[in-house]
PDB file of C-alpha atoms in Angstrom:
ATOM      1  CA  MET A   1     -17.305  13.294   4.390  1.00 41.00           C
ATOM      2  CA  LEU A   2     -17.245   9.364   3.583  1.00 40.00           C
ATOM      3  CA  ALA A   3     -20.731   9.743   2.191  1.00 40.00           C
ATOM      4  CA  ALA A   4     -19.792  12.687   0.082  1.00 38.00           C
ATOM      5  CA  ALA A   5     -16.899  11.003  -1.448  1.00 40.00           C
ATOM      6  CA  ILE A   6     -18.771   7.817  -2.256  1.00 37.00           C
ATOM      7  CA  ALA A   7     -21.626   9.847  -3.780  1.00 35.00           C
ATOM      8  CA  VAL A   8     -19.141  11.707  -6.132  1.00 32.00           C
ATOM      9  CA  THR A   9     -17.624   8.371  -7.228  1.00 35.00           C
ATOM     10  CA  ALA A  10     -21.040   6.830  -7.926  1.00 34.00           C
ATOM     11  CA  ALA A  11     -22.584   9.760  -9.556  1.00 33.00           C
ATOM     12  CA  VAL A  12     -19.884  10.028 -12.583  1.00 31.00           C
ATOM     13  CA  PRO A  13     -20.958   8.124 -15.591  1.00 34.00           C
ATOM     14  CA  ALA A  14     -18.846   5.365 -16.851  1.00 33.00           C
ATOM     15  CA  ARG A  15     -16.341   6.924 -19.333  1.00 31.00           C
ATOM     16  CA  THR A  16     -12.552   7.366 -19.644  1.00 31.00           C
ATOM     17  CA  ILE A  17     -10.723  10.151 -17.964  1.00 27.00           C
ATOM     18  CA  THR A  18      -7.372  11.516 -19.235  1.00 27.00           C
ATOM     19  CA  LEU A  19      -4.936  12.515 -16.345  1.00 27.00           C
ATOM     20  CA  PRO A  20      -2.381  15.416 -16.546  1.00 27.00           C
ATOM     21  CA  ASP A  21       1.081  14.546 -17.197  1.00 28.00           C
ATOM     22  CA  GLU A  22       2.168  15.244 -13.723  1.00 25.00           C
ATOM     23  CA  ALA A  23       0.958  14.551 -10.280  1.00 28.00           C
ATOM     24  CA  ALA A  24      -1.037  17.123  -8.311  1.00 29.00           C
ATOM     25  CA  SER A  25       1.009  20.054  -7.236  1.00 29.00           C
ATOM     26  CA  GLY A  26       2.947  19.824  -4.138  1.00 31.00           C
ATOM     27  CA  PRO A  27       6.495  20.489  -2.698  1.00 29.00           C
ATOM     28  CA  PRO A  28       9.244  19.485  -4.941  1.00 29.00           C
ATOM     29  CA  PRO A  29      10.873  15.914  -4.229  1.00 28.00           C
ATOM     30  CA  LEU A  30      13.212  15.938  -1.437  1.00 26.00           C
ATOM     31  CA  GLY A  31      16.834  15.292  -2.106  1.00 28.00           C
ATOM     32  CA  ALA A  32      18.366  11.952  -1.046  1.00 29.00           C
ATOM     33  CA  ALA A  33      21.740  10.677  -0.366  1.00 30.00           C
ATOM     34  CA  SER A  34      23.406   8.854  -3.304  1.00 30.00           C
ATOM     35  CA  SER A  35      23.152   5.191  -3.354  1.00 32.00           C
ATOM     36  CA  PRO A  36      26.127   2.797  -2.486  1.00 31.00           C
ATOM     37  CA  PRO A  37      27.697   1.251  -5.371  1.00 29.00           C
ATOM     38  CA  GLY A  38      25.818  -1.688  -6.938  1.00 32.00           C
ATOM     39  CA  ASN A  39      22.519  -1.043  -4.953  1.00 32.00           C
ATOM     40  CA  ASN A  40      19.077  -0.986  -6.473  1.00 33.00           C
ATOM     41  CA  THR A  41      19.760  -0.708 -10.155  1.00 30.00           C
ATOM     42  CA  GLU A  42      16.582  -2.525 -11.719  1.00 32.00           C
ATOM     43  CA  GLY A  43      14.158  -1.635 -14.265  1.00 29.00           C
ATOM     44  CA  ALA A  44      12.104   1.657 -13.892  1.00 30.00           C
ATOM     45  CA  ILE A  45      13.622   2.414 -10.688  1.00 31.00           C
ATOM     46  CA  GLU A  46      17.149   2.425 -11.660  1.00 29.00           C
ATOM     47  CA  ILE A  47      19.166   4.700  -9.383  1.00 28.00           C
ATOM     48  CA  GLY A  48      20.514   7.750 -11.175  1.00 26.00           C
ATOM     49  CA  SER A  49      17.918   7.523 -14.046  1.00 28.00           C
ATOM     50  CA  GLY A  50      15.270   9.250 -12.371  1.00 40.00           C
ATOM     51  CA  MET A  51      12.174   7.295 -10.977  1.00 44.00           C
ATOM     52  CA  PRO A  52       8.579   7.883 -12.520  1.00 49.00           C
ATOM     53  CA  SER A  53       6.205   9.705 -10.252  1.00 52.00           C
ATOM     54  CA  GLN A  54       3.044   8.028  -9.257  1.00 56.00           C
ATOM     55  CA  ALA A  55       1.011   9.698 -12.020  1.00 55.00           C
ATOM     56  CA  GLU A  56       3.664   8.775 -14.720  1.00 51.00           C
ATOM     57  CA  HIS A  57       3.824   5.152 -13.238  1.00 47.00           C
ATOM     58  CA  THR A  58      -0.037   4.889 -13.960  1.00 49.00           C
ATOM     59  CA  SER A  59      -1.497   4.813 -17.350  1.00 46.00           C
ATOM     60  CA  LEU A  60      -2.597   8.304 -18.214  1.00 45.00           C
ATOM     61  CA  SER A  61      -6.043   7.105 -19.551  1.00 55.00           C
ATOM     62  CA  GLN A  62      -7.829   5.391 -16.678  1.00 69.00           C
ATOM     63  CA  PRO A  63     -11.285   3.962 -16.942  1.00 81.00           C
ATOM     64  CA  LEU A  64     -13.475   4.972 -14.035  1.00 88.00           C
ATOM     65  CA  PRO A  65     -14.306   2.078 -11.774  1.00 93.00           C
ATOM     66  CA  PRO A  66     -17.731   0.465 -11.401  1.00 97.00           C
ATOM     67  CA  THR A  67     -20.137   2.621  -9.429  1.00 97.00           C
ATOM     68  CA  ARG A  68     -21.410   1.555  -5.859  1.00 97.00           C
ATOM     69  CA  ASN A  69     -24.646   0.278  -7.114  1.00 98.00           C
ATOM     70  CA  GLU A  70     -22.984  -1.660 -10.115  1.00 98.00           C
ATOM     71  CA  THR A  71     -20.707  -3.298  -7.548  1.00 98.00           C
ATOM     72  CA  ILE A  72     -23.524  -4.198  -5.314  1.00 98.00           C
ATOM     73  CA  ALA A  73     -25.565  -5.635  -8.201  1.00 98.00           C
ATOM     74  CA  ALA A  74     -22.449  -7.696  -9.596  1.00 98.00           C
ATOM     75  CA  PHE A  75     -21.715  -9.368  -6.273  1.00 98.00           C
ATOM     76  CA  ALA A  76     -25.067  -9.698  -4.646  1.00 97.00           C
ATOM     77  CA  GLY A  77     -25.652 -13.232  -3.419  1.00 96.00           C
ATOM     78  CA  ARG A  78     -22.087 -14.401  -3.526  1.00 97.00           C
ATOM     79  CA  SER A  79     -21.008 -16.202  -0.313  1.00 98.00           C
ATOM     80  CA  PRO A  80     -17.255 -16.142   0.636  1.00 98.00           C
ATOM     81  CA  ARG A  81     -15.393 -19.427   0.981  1.00 98.00           C
ATOM     82  CA  TYR A  82     -12.163 -18.122   2.254  1.00 98.00           C
ATOM     83  CA  TRP A  83     -11.075 -15.779   5.034  1.00 98.00           C
ATOM     84  CA  GLY A  84      -7.416 -14.991   5.786  1.00 98.00           C
ATOM     85  CA  LEU A  85      -4.212 -13.312   4.349  1.00 97.00           C
ATOM     86  CA  GLN A  86      -3.953 -15.040   0.968  1.00 95.00           C
ATOM     87  CA  ALA A  87      -7.278 -14.988  -0.621  1.00 97.00           C
ATOM     88  CA  PRO A  88      -7.269 -15.906  -4.538  1.00 97.00           C
ATOM     89  CA  GLY A  89      -6.262 -12.855  -6.454  1.00 97.00           C
ATOM     90  CA  VAL A  90      -4.083 -11.338  -3.814  1.00 98.00           C
ATOM     91  CA  LEU A  91      -0.539 -10.387  -4.532  1.00 98.00           C
ATOM     92  CA  SER A  92       1.309 -11.961  -1.627  1.00 98.00           C
ATOM     93  CA  ARG A  93       4.477 -12.507  -3.643  1.00 97.00           C
ATOM     94  CA  LEU A  94       6.046 -10.909  -6.863  1.00 97.00           C
ATOM     95  CA  PRO A  95       5.289 -12.614 -10.120  1.00 95.00           C
ATOM     96  CA  ARG A  96       7.382 -15.738 -10.828  1.00 92.00           C
ATOM     97  CA  GLY A  97      10.834 -14.737 -12.218  1.00 90.00           C
ATOM     98  CA  ALA A  98      11.048 -11.420 -10.340  1.00 92.00           C
ATOM     99  CA  SER A  99      14.584 -10.520  -9.437  1.00 92.00           C
ATOM    100  CA  GLY A 100      13.965  -8.255  -6.764  1.00 97.00           C
ATOM    101  CA  ILE A 101      12.362  -7.650  -3.181  1.00 98.00           C
ATOM    102  CA  ALA A 102       9.383  -5.281  -2.795  1.00 98.00           C
ATOM    103  CA  LEU A 103       9.377  -3.222   0.394  1.00 98.00           C
ATOM    104  CA  THR A 104       5.839  -1.997   1.592  1.00 98.00           C
ATOM    105  CA  ILE A 105       4.980   0.181   4.763  1.00 98.00           C
ATOM    106  CA  ASP A 106       1.640   0.575   6.363  1.00 98.00           C
ATOM    107  CA  PHE A 107       0.582   3.833   7.849  1.00 98.00           C
ATOM    108  CA  CYS A 108      -2.516   2.807   9.769  1.00 97.00           C
ATOM    109  CA  GLY A 109      -3.447   5.784  11.908  1.00 96.00           C
ATOM    110  CA  GLY A 110      -6.249   6.069  14.380  1.00 93.00           C
ATOM    111  CA  PRO A 111      -6.281   5.103  18.010  1.00 88.00           C
ATOM    112  CA  GLY A 112      -3.391   2.711  17.262  1.00 80.00           C
ATOM    113  CA  GLY A 113      -0.969   5.439  16.333  1.00 91.00           C
ATOM    114  CA  ASN A 114      -1.093   8.653  13.948  1.00 97.00           C
ATOM    115  CA  GLY A 115       2.790   9.100  14.418  1.00 98.00           C
ATOM    116  CA  PHE A 116       5.206   9.466  11.422  1.00 98.00           C
ATOM    117  CA  ASP A 117       8.371   7.377  11.606  1.00 98.00           C
ATOM    118  CA  GLN A 118      10.629   9.961   9.949  1.00 98.00           C
ATOM    119  CA  ASP A 119      13.626   7.810  10.864  1.00 98.00           C
ATOM    120  CA  LEU A 120      12.244   5.009   8.778  1.00 98.00           C
ATOM    121  CA  ILE A 121      11.663   7.219   5.769  1.00 98.00           C
ATOM    122  CA  ALA A 122      15.186   8.587   6.229  1.00 98.00           C
ATOM    123  CA  VAL A 123      16.735   5.017   6.259  1.00 98.00           C
ATOM    124  CA  LEU A 124      15.002   4.512   2.518  1.00 98.00           C
ATOM    125  CA  ARG A 125      16.212   7.788   1.485  1.00 98.00           C
ATOM    126  CA  ALA A 126      19.664   7.431   2.337  1.00 98.00           C
ATOM    127  CA  ARG A 127      19.982   3.955   0.706  1.00 98.00           C
ATOM    128  CA  ARG A 128      17.692   4.931  -2.312  1.00 98.00           C
ATOM    129  CA  ILE A 129      15.278   1.996  -1.563  1.00 98.00           C
ATOM    130  CA  PRO A 130      11.956   2.298  -3.157  1.00 98.00           C
ATOM    131  CA  ALA A 131       8.792   1.570  -1.275  1.00 98.00           C
ATOM    132  CA  THR A 132       4.981   1.440  -1.542  1.00 98.00           C
ATOM    133  CA  LEU A 133       3.447   3.343   1.250  1.00 98.00           C
ATOM    134  CA  PHE A 134       0.020   2.088   2.275  1.00 98.00           C
ATOM    135  CA  MET A 135      -2.038   4.776   3.833  1.00 98.00           C
ATOM    136  CA  ASN A 136      -5.240   4.775   5.751  1.00 98.00           C
ATOM    137  CA  SER A 137      -7.548   7.699   5.708  1.00 98.00           C
ATOM    138  CA  ARG A 138      -7.106   8.389   9.395  1.00 97.00           C
ATOM    139  CA  TRP A 139      -3.354   8.804   9.121  1.00 98.00           C
ATOM    140  CA  ILE A 140      -3.717  11.004   5.878  1.00 98.00           C
ATOM    141  CA  ASN A 141      -6.049  13.236   7.765  1.00 97.00           C
ATOM    142  CA  ALA A 142      -3.595  13.537  10.682  1.00 98.00           C
ATOM    143  CA  ASN A 143      -0.577  13.925   8.539  1.00 98.00           C
ATOM    144  CA  ALA A 144      -1.720  15.938   5.444  1.00 97.00           C
ATOM    145  CA  GLY A 145       1.736  17.840   5.067  1.00 97.00           C
ATOM    146  CA  ALA A 146       3.743  14.555   5.199  1.00 98.00           C
ATOM    147  CA  VAL A 147       1.422  12.872   2.687  1.00 98.00           C
ATOM    148  CA  ARG A 148       1.967  15.771   0.146  1.00 97.00           C
ATOM    149  CA  GLU A 149       5.623  15.389   0.787  1.00 97.00           C
ATOM    150  CA  LEU A 150       5.846  11.628   0.326  1.00 98.00           C
ATOM    151  CA  ALA A 151       3.458  11.837  -2.668  1.00 98.00           C
ATOM    152  CA  ALA A 152       5.849  14.370  -4.505  1.00 96.00           C
ATOM    153  CA  GLU A 153       8.824  12.084  -4.080  1.00 96.00           C
ATOM    154  CA  PRO A 154       9.407   9.534  -7.037  1.00 95.00           C
ATOM    155  CA  LEU A 155      11.077   7.106  -4.552  1.00 97.00           C
ATOM    156  CA  PHE A 156       7.698   6.356  -3.059  1.00 98.00           C
ATOM    157  CA  GLU A 157       4.213   5.067  -4.283  1.00 98.00           C
ATOM    158  CA  LEU A 158       1.210   5.836  -2.353  1.00 98.00           C
ATOM    159  CA  ALA A 159      -1.250   2.990  -2.062  1.00 98.00           C
ATOM    160  CA  ASN A 160      -4.635   2.568  -0.386  1.00 98.00           C
ATOM    161  CA  HIS A 161      -4.700   1.044   3.129  1.00 98.00           C
ATOM    162  CA  GLY A 162      -8.675   1.559   3.663  1.00 98.00           C
ATOM    163  CA  THR A 163     -10.854   4.391   4.892  1.00 98.00           C
ATOM    164  CA  THR A 164     -11.314   3.097   8.455  1.00 97.00           C
ATOM    165  CA  HIS A 165      -8.674   0.198   8.698  1.00 97.00           C
ATOM    166  CA  ARG A 166     -11.186  -2.478   8.736  1.00 98.00           C
ATOM    167  CA  PRO A 167     -10.675  -6.117   7.831  1.00 98.00           C
ATOM    168  CA  LEU A 168     -12.294  -6.447   4.212  1.00 98.00           C
ATOM    169  CA  SER A 169     -15.086  -8.923   4.812  1.00 98.00           C
ATOM    170  CA  THR A 170     -18.589  -9.263   3.187  1.00 98.00           C
ATOM    171  CA  THR A 171     -19.978 -10.983   6.312  1.00 98.00           C
ATOM    172  CA  GLY A 172     -18.473  -9.062   9.234  1.00 98.00           C
ATOM    173  CA  ASN A 173     -15.550 -11.399  10.030  1.00 98.00           C
ATOM    174  CA  SER A 174     -12.911 -10.148  12.499  1.00 98.00           C
ATOM    175  CA  ALA A 175      -9.113 -10.095  12.617  1.00 98.00           C
ATOM    176  CA  TYR A 176      -7.053  -9.278  15.739  1.00 95.00           C
ATOM    177  CA  GLY A 177     -10.106  -8.123  17.579  1.00 95.00           C
ATOM    178  CA  ILE A 178     -11.298  -5.739  14.646  1.00 96.00           C
ATOM    179  CA  THR A 179     -14.702  -6.340  13.285  1.00 97.00           C
ATOM    180  CA  GLY A 180     -14.656  -6.377   9.443  1.00 98.00           C
ATOM    181  CA  THR A 181     -16.953  -4.780   6.846  1.00 98.00           C
ATOM    182  CA  LYS A 182     -20.137  -6.618   6.895  1.00 98.00           C
ATOM    183  CA  THR A 183     -21.736  -5.928   3.417  1.00 98.00           C
ATOM    184  CA  ILE A 184     -20.776  -5.364  -0.092  1.00 98.00           C
ATOM    185  CA  GLU A 185     -21.589  -1.736   0.426  1.00 98.00           C
ATOM    186  CA  GLU A 186     -19.258  -1.370   3.321  1.00 98.00           C
ATOM    187  CA  VAL A 187     -16.613  -3.066   1.431  1.00 98.00           C
ATOM    188  CA  TYR A 188     -16.956  -0.688  -1.466  1.00 98.00           C
ATOM    189  CA  ASP A 189     -17.017   2.192   0.999  1.00 98.00           C
ATOM    190  CA  GLU A 190     -13.874   1.121   2.648  1.00 98.00           C
ATOM    191  CA  ILE A 191     -11.910   0.976  -0.482  1.00 98.00           C
ATOM    192  CA  MET A 192     -13.378   3.732  -2.632  1.00 98.00           C
ATOM    193  CA  ALA A 193     -13.642   6.838  -0.075  1.00 98.00           C
ATOM    194  CA  ASN A 194      -9.859   6.580   0.652  1.00 98.00           C
ATOM    195  CA  ASP A 195      -9.253   5.887  -3.039  1.00 98.00           C
ATOM    196  CA  ALA A 196     -10.777   9.345  -3.986  1.00 97.00           C
ATOM    197  CA  GLN A 197      -8.680  10.978  -1.157  1.00 97.00           C
ATOM    198  CA  LEU A 198      -5.374   9.517  -2.459  1.00 98.00           C
ATOM    199  CA  THR A 199      -6.395  10.256  -6.109  1.00 97.00           C
ATOM    200  CA  ALA A 200      -6.942  13.901  -5.181  1.00 97.00           C
ATOM    201  CA  VAL A 201      -3.311  14.112  -3.659  1.00 96.00           C
ATOM    202  CA  THR A 202      -1.462  12.270  -6.235  1.00 96.00           C
ATOM    203  CA  GLY A 203      -3.286  12.938  -9.389  1.00 95.00           C
ATOM    204  CA  SER A 204      -3.669   9.034 -10.128  1.00 95.00           C
ATOM    205  CA  ARG A 205      -5.738   6.313  -8.566  1.00 97.00           C
ATOM    206  CA  PRO A 206      -3.641   4.109  -6.209  1.00 98.00           C
ATOM    207  CA  ARG A 207      -2.839   0.784  -7.893  1.00 98.00           C
ATOM    208  CA  TYR A 208      -2.801  -1.153  -4.772  1.00 98.00           C
ATOM    209  CA  PHE A 209      -5.222  -1.853  -1.769  1.00 98.00           C
ATOM    210  CA  ARG A 210      -4.291  -3.483   1.444  1.00 98.00           C
ATOM    211  CA  SER A 211      -7.161  -3.980   3.994  1.00 98.00           C
ATOM    212  CA  GLY A 212      -6.823  -3.237   7.695  1.00 98.00           C
ATOM    213  CA  THR A 213      -4.840  -6.150   9.283  1.00 97.00           C
ATOM    214  CA  ALA A 214      -4.432  -7.450   5.678  1.00 98.00           C
ATOM    215  CA  TYR A 215      -7.331  -9.881   6.276  1.00 98.00           C
ATOM    216  CA  LEU A 216     -10.058 -10.248   3.466  1.00 98.00           C
ATOM    217  CA  ASP A 217     -12.429 -12.807   2.017  1.00 98.00           C
ATOM    218  CA  ASP A 218     -12.428 -14.192  -1.588  1.00 98.00           C
ATOM    219  CA  VAL A 219     -15.519 -12.128  -2.435  1.00 98.00           C
ATOM    220  CA  ALA A 220     -13.939  -8.946  -1.168  1.00 98.00           C
ATOM    221  CA  ALA A 221     -10.715  -9.769  -2.953  1.00 98.00           C
ATOM    222  CA  ASP A 222     -12.903 -10.073  -6.176  1.00 98.00           C
ATOM    223  CA  ILE A 223     -14.462  -6.740  -5.454  1.00 98.00           C
ATOM    224  CA  VAL A 224     -11.111  -4.960  -5.115  1.00 98.00           C
ATOM    225  CA  ASN A 225      -9.994  -6.472  -8.353  1.00 98.00           C
ATOM    226  CA  SER A 226     -13.067  -5.425 -10.108  1.00 98.00           C
ATOM    227  CA  LEU A 227     -12.515  -1.811  -9.108  1.00 98.00           C
ATOM    228  CA  GLY A 228      -9.281  -1.946 -11.118  1.00 97.00           C
ATOM    229  CA  ILE A 229      -7.069  -2.225  -8.030  1.00 98.00           C
ATOM    230  CA  THR A 230      -4.744  -5.094  -7.034  1.00 98.00           C
ATOM    231  CA  PRO A 231      -5.391  -6.436  -3.351  1.00 98.00           C
ATOM    232  CA  ALA A 232      -1.847  -6.690  -1.768  1.00 98.00           C
ATOM    233  CA  GLY A 233      -0.698  -8.924   0.836  1.00 98.00           C
ATOM    234  CA  PHE A 234       2.961  -9.896   1.988  1.00 98.00           C
ATOM    235  CA  SER A 235       5.328 -12.892   2.319  1.00 98.00           C
ATOM    236  CA  ILE A 236       7.409 -11.498   5.113  1.00 98.00           C
ATOM    237  CA  ASN A 237       6.088  -9.701   8.378  1.00 98.00           C
ATOM    238  CA  ALA A 238       9.260  -7.770   9.273  1.00 98.00           C
ATOM    239  CA  ASP A 239       8.019  -5.978  12.454  1.00 98.00           C
ATOM    240  CA  GLY A 240       4.882  -7.533  13.762  1.00 97.00           C
ATOM    241  CA  GLY A 241       2.814  -4.528  13.602  1.00 96.00           C
ATOM    242  CA  ALA A 242       5.676  -2.429  15.056  1.00 97.00           C
ATOM    243  CA  THR A 243       5.843  -4.571  17.976  1.00 97.00           C
ATOM    244  CA  PHE A 244       9.130  -6.342  17.261  1.00 98.00           C
ATOM    245  CA  PRO A 245      12.642  -5.004  18.764  1.00 98.00           C
ATOM    246  CA  PRO A 246      15.352  -4.008  16.386  1.00 98.00           C
ATOM    247  CA  ASP A 247      17.052  -7.337  16.334  1.00 98.00           C
ATOM    248  CA  THR A 248      13.905  -9.202  15.565  1.00 98.00           C
ATOM    249  CA  VAL A 249      13.128  -6.831  12.736  1.00 98.00           C
ATOM    250  CA  THR A 250      16.524  -7.313  11.191  1.00 98.00           C
ATOM    251  CA  ARG A 251      16.368 -11.199  11.350  1.00 98.00           C
ATOM    252  CA  GLU A 252      12.933 -11.371   9.828  1.00 98.00           C
ATOM    253  CA  ALA A 253      13.541  -8.775   6.946  1.00 98.00           C
ATOM    254  CA  ALA A 254      16.947 -10.234   6.136  1.00 98.00           C
ATOM    255  CA  LYS A 255      15.263 -13.544   5.225  1.00 98.00           C
ATOM    256  CA  ALA A 256      13.985 -11.984   2.042  1.00 98.00           C
ATOM    257  CA  THR A 257      14.934 -13.456  -1.265  1.00 97.00           C
ATOM    258  CA  PRO A 258      13.792 -12.334  -4.663  1.00 97.00           C
ATOM    259  CA  GLY A 259       9.957 -12.298  -5.094  1.00 98.00           C
ATOM    260  CA  ASP A 260       9.366 -11.564  -1.319  1.00 98.00           C
ATOM    261  CA  ILE A 261       7.000  -8.618  -0.423  1.00 98.00           C
ATOM    262  CA  ILE A 262       7.954  -7.261   2.986  1.00 98.00           C
ATOM    263  CA  ILE A 263       5.571  -5.330   5.259  1.00 98.00           C
ATOM    264  CA  CYS A 264       6.507  -3.076   8.091  1.00 98.00           C
ATOM    265  CA  HIS A 265       4.921  -0.030   9.601  1.00 98.00           C
ATOM    266  CA  GLY A 266       5.641   3.677   9.567  1.00 98.00           C
ATOM    267  CA  ASN A 267       3.137   5.051  12.015  1.00 98.00           C
ATOM    268  CA  HIS A 268       4.957   4.124  15.236  1.00 97.00           C
ATOM    269  CA  PRO A 269       8.155   6.182  15.588  1.00 97.00           C
ATOM    270  CA  GLY A 270      10.541   5.017  18.262  1.00 95.00           C
ATOM    271  CA  ARG A 271       9.807   1.386  17.832  1.00 97.00           C
ATOM    272  CA  GLY A 272      12.366  -1.145  16.502  1.00 97.00           C
ATOM    273  CA  THR A 273      11.272  -0.818  12.797  1.00 98.00           C
ATOM    274  CA  ALA A 274      13.640   1.967  11.591  1.00 98.00           C
ATOM    275  CA  GLN A 275      16.787   0.629  13.305  1.00 98.00           C
ATOM    276  CA  GLY A 276      16.200  -3.075  12.633  1.00 98.00           C
ATOM    277  CA  LEU A 277      15.280  -2.447   8.910  1.00 98.00           C
ATOM    278  CA  ALA A 278      18.366  -0.386   8.380  1.00 98.00           C
ATOM    279  CA  VAL A 279      20.697  -3.274   9.291  1.00 98.00           C
ATOM    280  CA  ALA A 280      18.484  -5.719   7.286  1.00 98.00           C
ATOM    281  CA  LEU A 281      18.692  -3.514   4.175  1.00 98.00           C
ATOM    282  CA  ASP A 282      22.448  -3.356   4.579  1.00 98.00           C
ATOM    283  CA  LYS A 283      22.754  -6.962   4.810  1.00 98.00           C
ATOM    284  CA  LEU A 284      20.628  -7.720   1.814  1.00 98.00           C
ATOM    285  CA  THR A 285      22.126  -5.111  -0.514  1.00 98.00           C
ATOM    286  CA  ALA A 286      25.742  -6.245   0.630  1.00 98.00           C
ATOM    287  CA  THR A 287      24.717  -9.613  -0.838  1.00 97.00           C
ATOM    288  CA  GLY A 288      23.499  -8.268  -4.114  1.00 97.00           C
ATOM    289  CA  LYS A 289      19.801  -8.223  -3.386  1.00 97.00           C
ATOM    290  CA  ARG A 290      17.810  -5.478  -5.182  1.00 97.00           C
ATOM    291  CA  PHE A 291      14.557  -3.591  -4.208  1.00 98.00           C
ATOM    292  CA  ILE A 292      11.999  -2.983  -6.897  1.00 96.00           C
ATOM    293  CA  ARG A 293       8.531  -1.508  -6.931  1.00 92.00           C
ATOM    294  CA  LEU A 294       5.290  -3.659  -6.811  1.00 96.00           C
ATOM    295  CA  PRO A 295       4.682  -4.545 -10.351  1.00 92.00           C
TER     296      PRO A 295
END
């Protein structure tokens, strides 16, 4: 399946495609409780005005990305100089002057957990908190119905969390015991197979990519950008990969100030994420903090 998805992407000649006005068909957006007064009233996601779908949020004319062979040729011979969470070109904080906080949730899947933390999603729906949901192919394949449901809901934007959840390296670097991609070809495949899968679900290419573990080198970050996607990091780790108890999640998430990007995880139901984040969101919104989409 991976090879087929890549082959399709690489075979299409460079041109501009025009997307339909709406995302791919799916169930209608689920209802959500009304927002407490004063919460989340910024810009395109102003509560009560109707938030854009993912296809509407993306330009209707999208140039196709470079092919696999074009990408290999463009980056051949480059050696990385950085390995970590904040390579040049990675969005780790919102742009200067941002007046809100961005919430991102990773759905990693695989042996580490294919569960769906519906309590966490319910917390966001009840408070009308927008979020970017980074989904890995393994989790998508195990939760097809939930993916379609979340894609149809304007409160959320789906983003790319990789095909096999590997750190994005051009030399095989590891993070948290997980060996990363080893070549430009593997970097491309890790990004673009899941890119095609998410595009088929939402009707538009995902705007953001976060690698497995969020580690990447500077060459890999440049590859992501060259494919028309923004590599996304974070500034606040709210749940430690869904290992923190609720009180710790609350403490870490409540540190957020305008410009921060929070990361937490949605594939481990029953952990401390949903309960702890609910308290933190209430604390933050009570002091006038707003939550906005990634730009």
